[in-house]
Structure formats: structure tokens, C-alpha cells
């Protein structure tokens, strides 16, 4: 499929794009009174309104043709069958098994993985119950009050995002902390107010070789031992989540206190596995199972008709804008404060998965892959960067996410939030013509000269597309659906682009590069690098101690 851009379906989309020249969504809505009914779809109470997109039924049909001919459906089926679609690492991609109905087998190399999945979930449940009930005691007999997850990337972003999102379901005694950065200030600031007697550390690392996590885990261990002065305290205050039993043991954590997962779970897809232990501790195992059920809901929906599903639709719209409208980025704006970390989570999911430059068979791609994803919770974004979205020159499609019901008692205020969200997507779509701006200024009584001067600044082009995801309430189940929605969107995009969404050699490179420099800084001897790197190292070595 390395000839993607030569496909007849691609060319058809190119020609179809020309039919959109000069058309404005404002007029399209005026002509098509039932556009919302036509271009919206739902999975239970999760509604996707995609009517404010620059599409017609024909656009969608052409995009789905492209999806069909690039083998999206085959790739999806292969993933669910447990085939090694991560072809550079020869691994199955089975985060879907983690949330699968336990009675339905899924095979990896001829072996049903569901019994092992169930076994780990049962162990997580026993542990979560013990910590939550206070039966699990620290070394001095105190119940756990603070849980510190030490992990980075996929071993941090998912659980950190989910614990924040599900705070209303959190255990009242437990405070959750996530330390990812090797910057000692991150761990130091986190530990400063904590009591060792009631702190539990989860060392979360798939490989258990990640420098940042191991450095933080060693430092946390020293902190604990300094406070509790007894090596045997480690067993009550440290547990591990990993696929690497040997390294966990070497670190000094009893494998009895290790929760395992498998190489067929990618880091950024791992919150459904034991990497989700902080979530299970915080919201309880029933809540965690609800999260899994939400993922499963989306899997069933997606698998039934990948190209027409909600994830398929989002993916194909993104392809449409990226390649045929020159979109340079994709904004995700949760009008839901609890989803504050959702854009950061999606950044990894989308950009690490699809930031690839060669096709699955190793040939350079001739089309842009990946999306630059960013976002902030509404309404904060409106007072910051929305100016560029409304009147700047760049074309950036958006997703708005908003709940119909809040967890807050200040319910009246939630309606203001919803109104803001809807107002933004409407304004982006409609814009404001020069004539409208002129009429407004005239109504305000401004003199004609002033009106002429100001009108161009007060006009908005509009015609800027967005999706709106409207859901009942941000429950564990809803969150599960939302995460799986974007996971599958990424898969569909990767299939169209013919890239492997499940490896991350760029991340591996970063891990290697830092190793060399750490050694050189440690011995204060810069090695053979470019003059910039050597110059910076020398300057650092000279100035690292205050005069
Ligand atoms: C995720 C990536 C990466 C990974 C981290 C942490 O898909 O592979 O973000 O999760 O580098 O790796 P470990 O879990 O092995 O420490």
C-alpha cells in the first residue's frame, strides 16, 4: 500500500475536495435542515455530532472507500484475532483482551490469554480491597493514606489521567500521586508532605529498565528506609507492576507483590492492565471493571463496522482534513475539568503511535503521518489560544467533549460551561461576515469611518470544522468508552497510512542517548559530540555548583 496517494480512491477525494471550493458550512446548514440527524451517531449516551464538518454523504462514502481499499477492516480483524500486527516487534496487539468478556477466548500463538487476564484482575482485586479497607497495613501498622505511582510514559499518563477524571469515585482516605520525571524536584516535592508509615509506592514499568522510573524508585526506597529504619519495611510499602519478574526481584521487591502483564500490551495502551492498579486502588475494583466494560462497549461497536463506527468516522475525518485541507494539528478540548489530563494522554496515544516515517514494509512514506494533538480544558482555552482558532490563518479541526451532567453541586454553573462549548463550535462554524460586523458596529452608533476601519478586524471567516462528543456523566464506563474511541481512531488512521502504530523506536533511542551522556557527566568527561553538546556540557560542569 506504499502507493497510497496514487490510489483511485485518493484521487477521487482530491477531485471531490475541489467541489468544496467556495462553499461555507453556514450555507450548508441553512440548506440542509436535518444535517444534525444525518451526521450524528451514538453509542448509548455517548453522542458524536459530526455535522459541523466540511462533508457531505459523498465525502463520507469516498473516505470509507479509501478505508476499505487500504485494508482497515482486515487490520482491525487481525488485531482482534491476536495476530502479530506489531510487525517490527512480532507482537500481537491485544489491549482489547484486557477488557474482553472473560468467557470469550482470545488466542496468542494458539494459547487462550483470558485465564491469565482474569487471574491478574483477581489479584488486583484482592490487593485493592485490602488497601481500601485498611486491612493492608504499613510497617508500623498504619493504614495507607497516600499512593505514589512511579512510572513514566505509558506507565504514568493513563492511570494519572484516569484517577483525575474519576476523582468523584475516589476513596476518601487515599490520595493519589504520580511521579514520572527524573527531575528530582518531582519526587522531592511529592514526598515532602507525606508520612512514610502510610505511603505505598507502586513501581510501574513494563520493562523495569527505564532509567527515570528506576532512579525514582531507588530514591523512594532510600527515603522510606531513612524514615522507617528497617529493611523489612520495603515489603509493606513497595509493589511493582511489570512484565520483567527478574528485574523486579533484583530491585528487591518480592515477586509476590508484583502484578504482571504481557508483551502484547503496548505501554500507551496499558491502563487496562495491571498498570491500572492505581485506578483500581482509588475507585475500587467495581469501578475498574466498569472502566473495562466501557472499553468493551466501544470494542463491540467498533468491530461490528469499523469504517462507519464512531472511531472510524473520527479517523476518516482527520484523514480528510490532514491530506485534503492542509490541517496542521488537531485540538481536543474537554469542557470537563476532570478531563484536564486527557489531551496529554491523547498526545502520547496519537503522536507516539502514528509518528512514523516508514510503511509497515520499511519504505519511506510519501504522505504526512500522525497528528499534532493538543488541548486544554474549556473554558480556559477560550481565554488563551482560541483567538488563533477563530481568526488565525491555520486550519485546525477540533473535538469538543462535554457532559450533560456534572459531579459538582454547583449545577447551575455547569449550564454556563455547556453554553460556552456549544457557542464555540457554532462560532467556529458560522463565523461572522463583514456585513454582519458592519451592522453590529453601526447599531453601536459608530461613525462610518470607524466602522470601515474596524469591520475587517471584527469579522470571522468561520467554516472551521469540529466534532462534539456529548456524554451523560463522566463515569468510569464513559471514560472507558472515550479512551477506546481514540485508541481505535489511531488504529484506523495507521491502517490507512500503512504504518505500524504499535512500536516506538524513537522512544527507545531517547533511552539510549541519555545513557551515554549520564556516564560522561558522571565522570565529568564529555565524549565525542558536536561542539554545541560539548559546549553545553562544559558550561554545566563549570556552573553546577553555586559559587
Ligand atoms: C509507550 C512507550 C513508552 C513507555 C515508557 C515507560 O507506549 O513505550 O511511553 O511506556 O517509556 O516504559 P516502561 O513501562 O518499560 O518503564
Coordinates of C-alpha atoms and ligand atoms in Angstrom, one line a residue:
X1 CA 0.0 0.0 0.0
X2 CA 3.0 2.3 -0.3
X3 CA 1.3 4.0 -3.3
X4 CA -1.5 5.4 -1.1
X5 CA -1.5 8.8 -2.9
X6 CA -1.8 7.1 -6.3
X7 CA -4.9 5.2 -5.4
X8 CA -8.0 5.9 -7.4
X9 CA -9.9 6.5 -4.1
X10 CA -7.3 9.1 -3.1
X11 CA -7.6 10.8 -6.4
X12 CA -11.3 10.8 -6.1
X13 CA -11.1 12.5 -2.8
X14 CA -8.8 15.1 -4.3
X15 CA -11.3 15.8 -7.1
X16 CA -14.1 15.9 -4.5
X17 CA -12.3 18.4 -2.4
X18 CA -12.4 20.8 -5.4
X19 CA -16.2 20.7 -5.2
X20 CA -16.0 22.2 -1.8
X21 CA -14.3 25.3 -3.0
X22 CA -16.3 28.4 -2.1
X23 CA -18.8 26.5 0.0
X24 CA -19.4 27.6 3.5
X25 CA -20.8 25.5 6.3
X26 CA -23.1 28.3 7.3
X27 CA -24.9 27.9 3.9
X28 CA -24.7 24.2 4.0
X29 CA -26.6 24.2 7.4
X30 CA -29.1 26.7 6.0
X31 CA -29.8 24.3 3.1
X32 CA -29.8 21.0 4.9
X33 CA -32.2 21.3 7.8
X34 CA -31.7 17.8 9.0
X35 CA -28.0 17.9 8.9
X36 CA -27.6 17.1 12.6
X37 CA -29.8 14.0 12.3
X38 CA -27.8 12.9 9.3
X39 CA -24.3 13.4 10.6
X40 CA -24.5 12.3 14.2
X41 CA -24.3 8.9 15.8
X42 CA -24.4 7.4 19.2
X43 CA -23.2 4.6 21.4
X44 CA -25.8 4.6 24.2
X45 CA -25.5 8.0 25.8
X46 CA -22.3 8.9 24.1
X47 CA -23.3 11.1 21.1
X48 CA -20.9 12.2 18.4
X49 CA -22.2 15.2 16.5
X50 CA -20.0 15.5 13.3
X51 CA -22.4 17.6 11.4
X52 CA -20.2 20.7 11.7
X53 CA -17.7 19.1 9.4
X54 CA -16.9 20.0 5.8
X55 CA -18.5 16.9 4.5
X56 CA -21.5 15.6 2.5
X57 CA -22.7 12.0 2.3
X58 CA -20.5 11.7 -0.8
X59 CA -17.4 12.7 1.2
X60 CA -18.1 10.1 3.8
X61 CA -18.7 7.4 1.1
X62 CA -15.4 8.3 -0.6
X63 CA -13.5 8.3 2.7
X64 CA -14.9 4.9 3.6
X65 CA -13.9 3.6 0.1
X66 CA -10.4 4.7 0.9
X67 CA -10.6 2.9 4.3
X68 CA -11.8 -0.2 2.6
X69 CA -9.1 -0.3 -0.1
X70 CA -6.3 0.4 2.4
X71 CA -7.4 -2.6 4.4
X72 CA -8.7 -1.0 7.6
X73 CA -11.2 -3.8 8.2
X74 CA -8.6 -6.5 7.7
X75 CA -6.2 -4.8 10.1
X76 CA -9.0 -4.5 12.8
X77 CA -10.0 -8.1 12.4
X78 CA -6.3 -9.2 12.6
X79 CA -5.9 -7.2 15.8
X80 CA -8.9 -8.9 17.5
X81 CA -7.7 -12.3 16.3
X82 CA -4.4 -11.8 18.2
X83 CA -2.2 -11.7 15.0
X84 CA 1.2 -10.0 15.4
X85 CA 0.2 -6.8 13.7
X86 CA 3.0 -5.0 15.6
X87 CA 5.3 -6.4 12.8
X88 CA 8.6 -4.8 13.8
X89 CA 8.5 -6.5 17.2
X90 CA 6.5 -9.5 16.0
X91 CA 3.9 -9.0 18.8
X92 CA 0.1 -9.2 19.0
X93 CA -1.7 -6.1 20.0
X94 CA -4.3 -7.1 22.5
X95 CA -5.2 -4.4 24.9
X96 CA -8.7 -5.4 23.8
X97 CA -8.2 -8.8 25.5
X98 CA -7.8 -6.9 28.8
X99 CA -11.3 -5.7 28.7
X100 CA -12.8 -8.7 26.8
X101 CA -15.7 -10.8 28.2
X102 CA -13.7 -13.3 30.2
X103 CA -15.7 -16.2 28.9
X104 CA -14.7 -15.4 25.3
X105 CA -11.3 -16.8 24.4
X106 CA -8.6 -14.8 22.6
X107 CA -5.6 -16.7 21.4
X108 CA -2.0 -15.5 21.1
X109 CA 0.1 -18.1 19.4
X110 CA -2.5 -20.8 20.0
X111 CA -2.9 -20.0 23.7
X112 CA -6.0 -18.5 25.2
X113 CA -4.9 -15.5 27.2
X114 CA -8.2 -14.9 29.0
X115 CA -7.5 -17.1 32.1
X116 CA -4.2 -15.2 32.8
X117 CA -6.0 -11.9 32.4
X118 CA -8.7 -13.0 34.8
X119 CA -6.0 -14.2 37.3
X120 CA -4.2 -10.8 37.4
X121 CA -7.5 -9.0 37.8
X122 CA -8.4 -11.2 40.7
X123 CA -5.0 -10.5 42.4
X124 CA -5.5 -6.7 41.8
X125 CA -8.9 -7.0 43.3
X126 CA -7.6 -8.7 46.5
X127 CA -4.9 -6.1 46.9
X128 CA -7.2 -3.2 46.1
X129 CA -9.7 -4.4 48.7
X130 CA -7.1 -4.9 51.3
X131 CA -5.6 -1.4 50.9
X132 CA -9.0 0.3 50.6
X133 CA -10.4 -1.4 53.7
X134 CA -7.3 -0.7 55.7
X135 CA -6.5 -4.4 56.2
X136 CA -3.2 -3.8 54.3
X137 CA -1.1 -2.1 56.9
X138 CA 2.2 -0.3 56.6
X139 CA 5.3 -1.4 58.5
X140 CA 4.2 0.3 61.7
X141 CA 0.6 -0.8 61.5
X142 CA -0.8 2.4 59.9
X143 CA -3.4 2.2 57.1
X144 CA -2.3 3.5 53.7
X145 CA -3.3 7.1 53.0
X146 CA -1.0 8.0 50.1
X147 CA -0.2 6.0 47.0
X148 CA 2.7 7.1 44.8
X149 CA 2.9 5.7 41.3
X150 CA 6.5 5.8 40.0
X151 CA 6.3 5.3 36.2
X152 CA 6.7 7.3 33.0
X153 CA 5.0 7.5 29.6
X154 CA 2.6 4.7 29.2
X155 CA 3.2 3.6 32.8
X156 CA 2.1 7.0 34.0
X157 CA -0.1 9.0 31.7
X158 CA -3.1 6.7 31.6
X159 CA -3.5 6.0 35.3
X160 CA -2.7 9.6 36.1
X161 CA -5.4 10.9 33.7
X162 CA -8.0 8.3 34.8
X163 CA -7.5 9.0 38.5
X164 CA -8.0 12.6 37.9
X165 CA -11.0 12.0 35.7
X166 CA -12.6 9.7 38.2
X167 CA -11.9 11.7 41.4
X168 CA -15.6 11.8 42.3
X169 CA -15.4 8.0 42.7
X170 CA -12.1 8.1 44.6
X171 CA -11.6 6.5 48.1
X172 CA -11.8 9.3 50.7
X173 CA -8.8 8.1 52.6
X174 CA -6.5 7.7 49.6
X175 CA -4.5 10.5 47.9
X176 CA -3.0 9.5 44.6
X177 CA 0.3 10.9 43.4
X178 CA 2.1 10.3 40.1
X179 CA 5.8 10.9 39.8
X180 CA 7.2 10.4 36.3
X181 CA 10.0 12.9 35.8
X182 CA 13.6 12.1 36.6
X183 CA 13.9 15.7 37.8
X184 CA 14.4 15.2 41.5
X185 CA 12.1 18.1 42.3
X186 CA 9.1 16.0 41.1
X187 CA 9.7 13.2 43.6
X188 CA 11.0 15.6 46.3
X189 CA 8.0 17.9 46.1
X190 CA 5.7 14.9 46.2
X191 CA 7.3 13.2 49.2
X192 CA 7.8 16.4 51.3
X193 CA 4.3 16.3 52.9
X194 CA 4.0 12.5 53.1
X195 CA 4.4 10.2 56.0
X196 CA 6.4 7.1 55.2
X197 CA 4.3 4.9 57.6
X198 CA 1.2 5.4 55.5
X199 CA 2.7 5.7 52.0
X200 CA 2.5 2.9 49.4
X201 CA 4.8 3.0 46.3
X202 CA 3.8 1.4 43.0
X203 CA 6.8 0.9 40.8
X204 CA 5.2 0.7 37.3
X205 CA 7.4 -0.2 34.4
X206 CA 6.8 -2.7 31.7
X207 CA 10.5 -3.4 31.1
X208 CA 11.7 -2.4 34.6
X209 CA 14.7 -1.0 33.0
X210 CA 13.5 2.6 32.4
X211 CA 16.1 5.0 33.9
X212 CA 13.7 7.6 35.2
X213 CA 11.5 5.1 37.0
X214 CA 14.3 3.1 38.5
X215 CA 16.1 6.3 39.7
X216 CA 12.9 7.5 41.3
X217 CA 12.2 4.0 42.8
X218 CA 15.7 3.9 44.3
X219 CA 15.3 7.4 45.7
X220 CA 11.9 6.5 47.2
X221 CA 13.4 3.4 48.8
X222 CA 16.2 5.4 50.4
X223 CA 13.6 7.9 51.7
X224 CA 11.5 5.1 53.2
X225 CA 14.4 3.4 54.8
X226 CA 15.7 6.7 56.3
X227 CA 12.3 7.2 57.8
X228 CA 11.4 3.7 58.9
X229 CA 14.9 2.4 59.5
X230 CA 14.1 -1.2 58.8
X231 CA 14.7 -3.1 55.5
X232 CA 11.8 -5.3 56.1
X233 CA 9.5 -2.3 55.7
X234 CA 10.0 -2.5 51.9
X235 CA 7.6 -5.4 51.6
X236 CA 4.7 -3.4 53.1
X237 CA 5.4 -0.2 51.2
X238 CA 6.5 -1.3 47.7
X239 CA 4.7 -3.2 45.0
X240 CA 5.6 -3.5 41.3
X241 CA 3.8 -3.7 38.0
X242 CA 5.9 -5.1 35.3
X243 CA 6.4 -7.8 32.7
X244 CA 10.0 -8.4 34.0
X245 CA 10.0 -10.6 37.0
X246 CA 13.7 -11.0 37.2
X247 CA 14.4 -7.2 37.4
X248 CA 11.7 -6.7 39.9
X249 CA 13.3 -9.3 42.2
X250 CA 16.7 -7.7 41.6
X251 CA 15.3 -4.4 42.8
X252 CA 14.3 -6.0 46.0
X253 CA 10.5 -6.3 45.5
X254 CA 9.1 -9.7 46.4
X255 CA 7.5 -11.2 43.2
X256 CA 4.6 -12.0 45.4
X257 CA 4.0 -8.2 45.4
X258 CA 4.3 -7.9 41.6
X259 CA 1.4 -7.6 39.2
X260 CA 2.2 -8.9 35.8
X261 CA 1.2 -8.2 32.3
X262 CA 2.4 -9.2 28.8
X263 CA 4.4 -8.1 25.9
X264 CA 1.2 -7.9 23.8
X265 CA 0.1 -4.9 25.8
X266 CA 1.8 -1.7 24.5
X267 CA 2.8 0.9 27.1
X268 CA 0.4 3.6 25.9
X269 CA -2.4 1.0 25.7
X270 CA -1.7 -0.5 29.2
X271 CA -4.0 1.3 31.6
X272 CA -6.4 -1.6 31.2
X273 CA -3.8 -4.0 32.6
X274 CA -2.2 -4.0 36.0
X275 CA -0.7 -0.7 35.1
X276 CA -4.2 0.5 36.0
X277 CA -3.6 -0.6 39.6
X278 CA -3.7 3.0 40.9
X279 CA -7.1 3.3 39.3
X280 CA -8.3 0.1 41.0
X281 CA -7.0 1.2 44.4
X282 CA -8.6 4.6 44.0
X283 CA -12.0 3.9 42.6
X284 CA -12.2 0.2 43.7
X285 CA -12.4 -2.9 41.6
X286 CA -16.1 -2.5 40.7
X287 CA -15.3 0.9 39.3
X288 CA -12.2 -0.5 37.4
X289 CA -14.4 -3.2 35.9
X290 CA -16.8 -0.6 34.8
X291 CA -13.9 1.2 33.0
X292 CA -13.1 -2.1 31.3
X293 CA -16.7 -2.5 30.4
X294 CA -16.7 0.9 28.8
X295 CA -13.7 -0.2 26.7
X296 CA -15.5 -3.4 25.8
X297 CA -18.6 -1.4 24.7
X298 CA -16.5 0.5 22.3
X299 CA -14.7 -2.6 21.0
X300 CA -18.0 -4.3 20.2
X301 CA -19.3 -1.2 18.4
X302 CA -16.1 -0.7 16.5
X303 CA -15.6 -4.3 15.5
X304 CA -19.1 -4.5 14.0
X305 CA -18.4 -1.9 11.4
X306 CA -15.0 -0.2 11.8
X307 CA -15.4 2.3 9.0
X308 CA -18.9 3.5 9.9
X309 CA -18.2 3.4 13.7
X310 CA -17.5 6.4 15.9
X311 CA -13.7 5.8 15.9
X312 CA -13.7 5.1 12.2
X313 CA -15.6 8.3 11.5
X314 CA -13.2 10.4 13.6
X315 CA -10.2 8.8 11.9
X316 CA -11.5 9.3 8.4
X317 CA -12.5 12.9 9.1
X318 CA -8.9 13.5 10.4
X319 CA -7.5 12.0 7.2
X320 CA -9.8 14.2 5.1
X321 CA -8.6 17.4 6.8
X322 CA -4.9 16.4 7.1
X323 CA -4.4 15.5 3.5
X324 CA -7.0 17.4 1.6
X325 CA -7.4 20.6 3.6
X326 CA -3.9 21.0 5.0
X327 CA -4.8 20.7 8.6
X328 CA -1.6 21.1 10.7
X329 CA -2.9 20.0 14.1
X330 CA -5.9 18.6 15.9
X331 CA -7.3 20.2 19.1
X332 CA -9.1 18.2 21.8
X333 CA -11.0 20.5 24.1
X334 CA -12.7 18.8 27.1
X335 CA -15.3 21.1 28.6
X336 CA -14.9 19.0 31.6
X337 CA -12.3 19.9 34.2
X338 CA -11.9 16.3 35.3
X339 CA -10.5 15.5 31.8
X340 CA -7.8 18.1 32.3
X341 CA -5.1 15.5 31.5
X342 CA -7.0 13.8 28.7
X343 CA -5.2 15.9 26.0
X344 CA -1.8 15.0 27.4
X345 CA -2.8 11.3 27.4
X346 CA -4.0 11.6 23.8
X347 CA -0.8 13.3 22.8
X348 CA 1.1 10.1 23.6
X349 CA -1.5 7.8 22.2
X350 CA -1.8 9.6 18.9
X351 CA 1.7 11.0 18.4
X352 CA 3.7 8.1 19.6
X353 CA 1.6 5.6 17.8
X354 CA 1.3 7.4 14.4
X355 CA 4.5 9.5 14.4
X356 CA 6.2 7.1 11.9
X357 CA 8.1 7.8 8.7
X358 CA 8.1 4.4 7.0
X359 CA 5.4 2.0 5.9
X360 CA 5.0 -1.4 7.5
X361 CA 7.4 -2.9 5.0
X362 CA 10.0 -0.2 5.7
X363 CA 9.6 2.1 2.7
X364 CA 9.6 5.9 3.3
X365 CA 6.0 7.3 3.3
X366 CA 5.2 9.9 0.8
X367 CA 2.4 11.5 2.9
X368 CA 2.2 13.1 6.3
X369 CA 1.5 10.7 9.1
X370 CA 0.5 11.4 12.7
X371 CA -1.3 14.4 14.0
X372 CA -0.1 17.1 16.3
X373 CA -2.6 16.8 19.1
X374 CA -3.0 19.3 21.9
X375 CA -5.7 20.8 24.0
X376 CA -6.8 22.3 27.3
X377 CA -10.0 22.2 29.2
X378 CA -12.7 24.7 28.2
X379 CA -13.3 27.5 29.0
X380 CA -9.6 28.2 29.8
X381 CA -8.6 27.7 26.2
X382 CA -11.0 30.4 25.1
X383 CA -9.1 33.0 27.1
X384 CA -5.8 31.8 25.7
X385 CA -5.3 30.3 22.2
X386 CA -8.8 30.2 20.7
X387 CA -8.1 33.6 19.1
X388 CA -5.8 31.7 16.6
X389 CA -8.5 29.1 16.0
X390 CA -11.2 31.8 15.2
X391 CA -9.2 34.4 13.3
X392 CA -5.7 33.0 12.6
X393 CA -4.7 31.6 9.2
X394 CA -4.3 28.0 10.2
X395 CA -6.8 25.3 9.7
X396 CA -7.2 23.2 12.8
X397 CA -10.2 20.9 13.4
X398 CA -11.3 20.4 16.9
X399 CA -13.0 17.8 19.1
X400 CA -15.2 19.3 21.9
X401 CA -16.0 16.9 24.8
X402 CA -18.8 17.8 27.2
X403 CA -21.0 16.1 29.8
X404 CA -24.7 16.6 30.2
X405 CA -24.4 16.2 33.9
X406 CA -21.7 17.3 36.3
X407 CA -20.4 15.7 39.5
X408 CA -20.4 19.2 41.1
X409 CA -23.0 20.6 43.4
X410 CA -22.8 23.9 41.7
X411 CA -25.1 22.6 39.0
X412 CA -26.3 25.9 37.6
X413 CA -22.8 26.8 36.7
X414 CA -22.4 23.7 34.6
X415 CA -25.0 25.1 32.2
X416 CA -22.7 28.0 31.6
X417 CA -20.0 25.6 30.7
X418 CA -22.2 23.7 28.2
X419 CA -23.4 27.0 26.7
X420 CA -19.7 28.1 26.2
X421 CA -18.9 24.8 24.5
X422 CA -21.8 25.0 22.1
X423 CA -21.2 28.7 21.4
X424 CA -17.6 28.0 20.4
X425 CA -18.4 25.3 17.9
X426 CA -21.2 27.4 16.5
X427 CA -19.0 30.4 16.1
X428 CA -16.2 28.5 14.5
X429 CA -18.6 27.0 12.0
X430 CA -20.6 30.2 11.2
X431 CA -18.0 32.9 11.6
X432 CA -19.2 36.5 11.2
X433 CA -19.3 38.2 7.8
X434 CA -18.0 41.7 7.1
X435 CA -21.6 42.8 6.6
X436 CA -22.6 41.4 10.0
X437 CA -19.7 43.0 11.7
X438 CA -20.5 46.3 9.9
X439 CA -24.2 46.1 11.0
X440 CA -23.1 45.5 14.6
X441 CA -20.8 48.4 14.7
X442 CA -23.5 50.6 13.1
X443 CA -26.0 49.5 15.7
X444 CA -23.5 50.6 18.4
X445 CA -23.6 54.1 16.8
X446 CA -20.1 54.3 15.5
X447 CA -19.3 56.8 12.7
X448 CA -18.9 55.4 9.2
X449 CA -15.2 55.9 9.1
X450 CA -14.7 54.0 12.3
X451 CA -16.9 51.2 11.1
X452 CA -14.9 50.8 7.9
X453 CA -11.7 50.7 9.9
X454 CA -12.9 48.2 12.4
X455 CA -15.1 45.9 10.4
X456 CA -12.2 43.7 9.0
X457 CA -10.9 43.1 12.5
X458 CA -14.3 42.1 13.8
X459 CA -15.2 39.7 11.0
X460 CA -14.5 35.9 11.4
X461 CA -14.1 33.6 8.5
X462 CA -15.9 30.6 10.1
X463 CA -16.1 27.4 8.1
X464 CA -13.9 25.8 10.7
X465 CA -14.9 22.2 11.5
X466 CA -15.4 20.5 14.8
X467 CA -16.8 17.3 16.3
X468 CA -18.7 17.4 19.6
X469 CA -18.8 14.4 21.9
X470 CA -21.7 14.7 24.4
X471 CA -22.0 12.2 27.1
X472 CA -24.2 11.7 30.2
X473 CA -21.8 11.9 33.0
X474 CA -18.1 11.2 33.3
X475 CA -18.4 7.8 34.9
X476 CA -15.8 5.0 34.8
X477 CA -17.8 3.4 31.9
X478 CA -18.0 6.7 29.9
X479 CA -14.3 7.2 30.4
X480 CA -13.6 3.7 29.2
X481 CA -15.6 4.4 26.1
X482 CA -13.8 7.6 25.4
X483 CA -10.4 6.2 25.7
X484 CA -11.2 3.2 23.5
X485 CA -12.7 5.5 21.0
X486 CA -9.4 7.3 20.5
X487 CA -7.4 4.1 20.6
X488 CA -9.4 2.8 17.7
X489 CA -9.3 6.1 15.8
X490 CA -5.5 5.8 15.9
X491 CA -5.6 2.2 14.6
X492 CA -7.8 3.2 11.6
X493 CA -5.5 6.1 10.7
X494 CA -2.4 3.9 10.9
X495 CA -4.1 1.3 8.6
X496 CA -4.8 4.0 6.0
X497 CA -1.3 5.3 6.2
X498 CA 0.1 1.7 6.2
X499 CA 2.3 2.3 9.2
X500 CA 2.8 0.3 12.4
X501 CA 1.1 2.2 15.3
X502 CA 2.4 -0.1 17.9
X503 CA 6.2 0.2 18.1
X504 CA 8.1 3.3 19.3
X505 CA 11.7 3.2 18.2
X506 CA 12.0 7.0 18.7
X507 CA 11.4 6.5 22.4
X508 CA 13.9 3.7 22.6
X509 CA 16.5 6.0 21.0
X510 CA 16.0 8.6 23.7
X511 CA 16.6 6.0 26.3
X512 CA 20.0 5.0 24.8
X513 CA 21.2 8.6 24.1
X514 CA 20.7 9.7 27.7
X515 CA 22.7 6.7 29.0
X516 CA 25.9 7.9 27.3
X517 CA 25.6 11.5 28.5
X518 CA 24.8 10.4 32.0
X519 CA 28.0 8.4 32.1
X520 CA 30.0 11.3 30.7
X521 CA 28.6 13.9 33.0
X522 CA 29.1 11.5 35.9
X523 CA 32.8 11.3 35.1
X524 CA 32.9 15.0 34.1
X525 CA 34.4 14.0 30.8
X526 CA 32.5 15.0 27.7
X527 CA 33.0 12.4 24.9
X528 CA 33.0 12.9 21.1
X529 CA 29.9 15.0 20.3
X530 CA 29.1 18.1 18.2
X531 CA 30.5 21.4 19.6
X532 CA 27.1 22.5 20.9
X533 CA 26.7 19.4 23.0
X534 CA 30.2 19.5 24.3
X535 CA 30.0 23.3 25.0
X536 CA 26.8 22.9 26.9
X537 CA 28.2 20.0 28.9
X538 CA 31.4 22.0 29.8
X539 CA 29.3 25.0 30.9
X540 CA 27.1 22.8 33.0
X541 CA 30.0 21.1 34.7
X542 CA 31.6 24.5 35.4
X543 CA 28.5 26.1 36.8
X544 CA 26.7 23.2 38.5
X545 CA 27.9 24.1 42.0
X546 CA 26.8 27.6 43.2
X547 CA 29.7 30.0 43.8
Ligands
LIG1 C1 4.6 3.6 25.4 C2 6.0 3.7 25.3 C3 6.7 4.5 26.5 C4 6.8 3.6 27.7 C5 7.7 4.3 28.7 C6 7.9 3.6 30.0 O1 3.9 3.0 24.6 O2 6.7 2.6 25.1 O3 6.0 5.6 26.8 O4 5.5 3.4 28.3 O5 8.9 4.5 28.1 O6 8.4 2.3 29.8 P1 8.4 1.2 30.9 O7 6.9 0.9 31.3 O8 9.0 0.0 30.3 O9 9.1 1.8 32.1

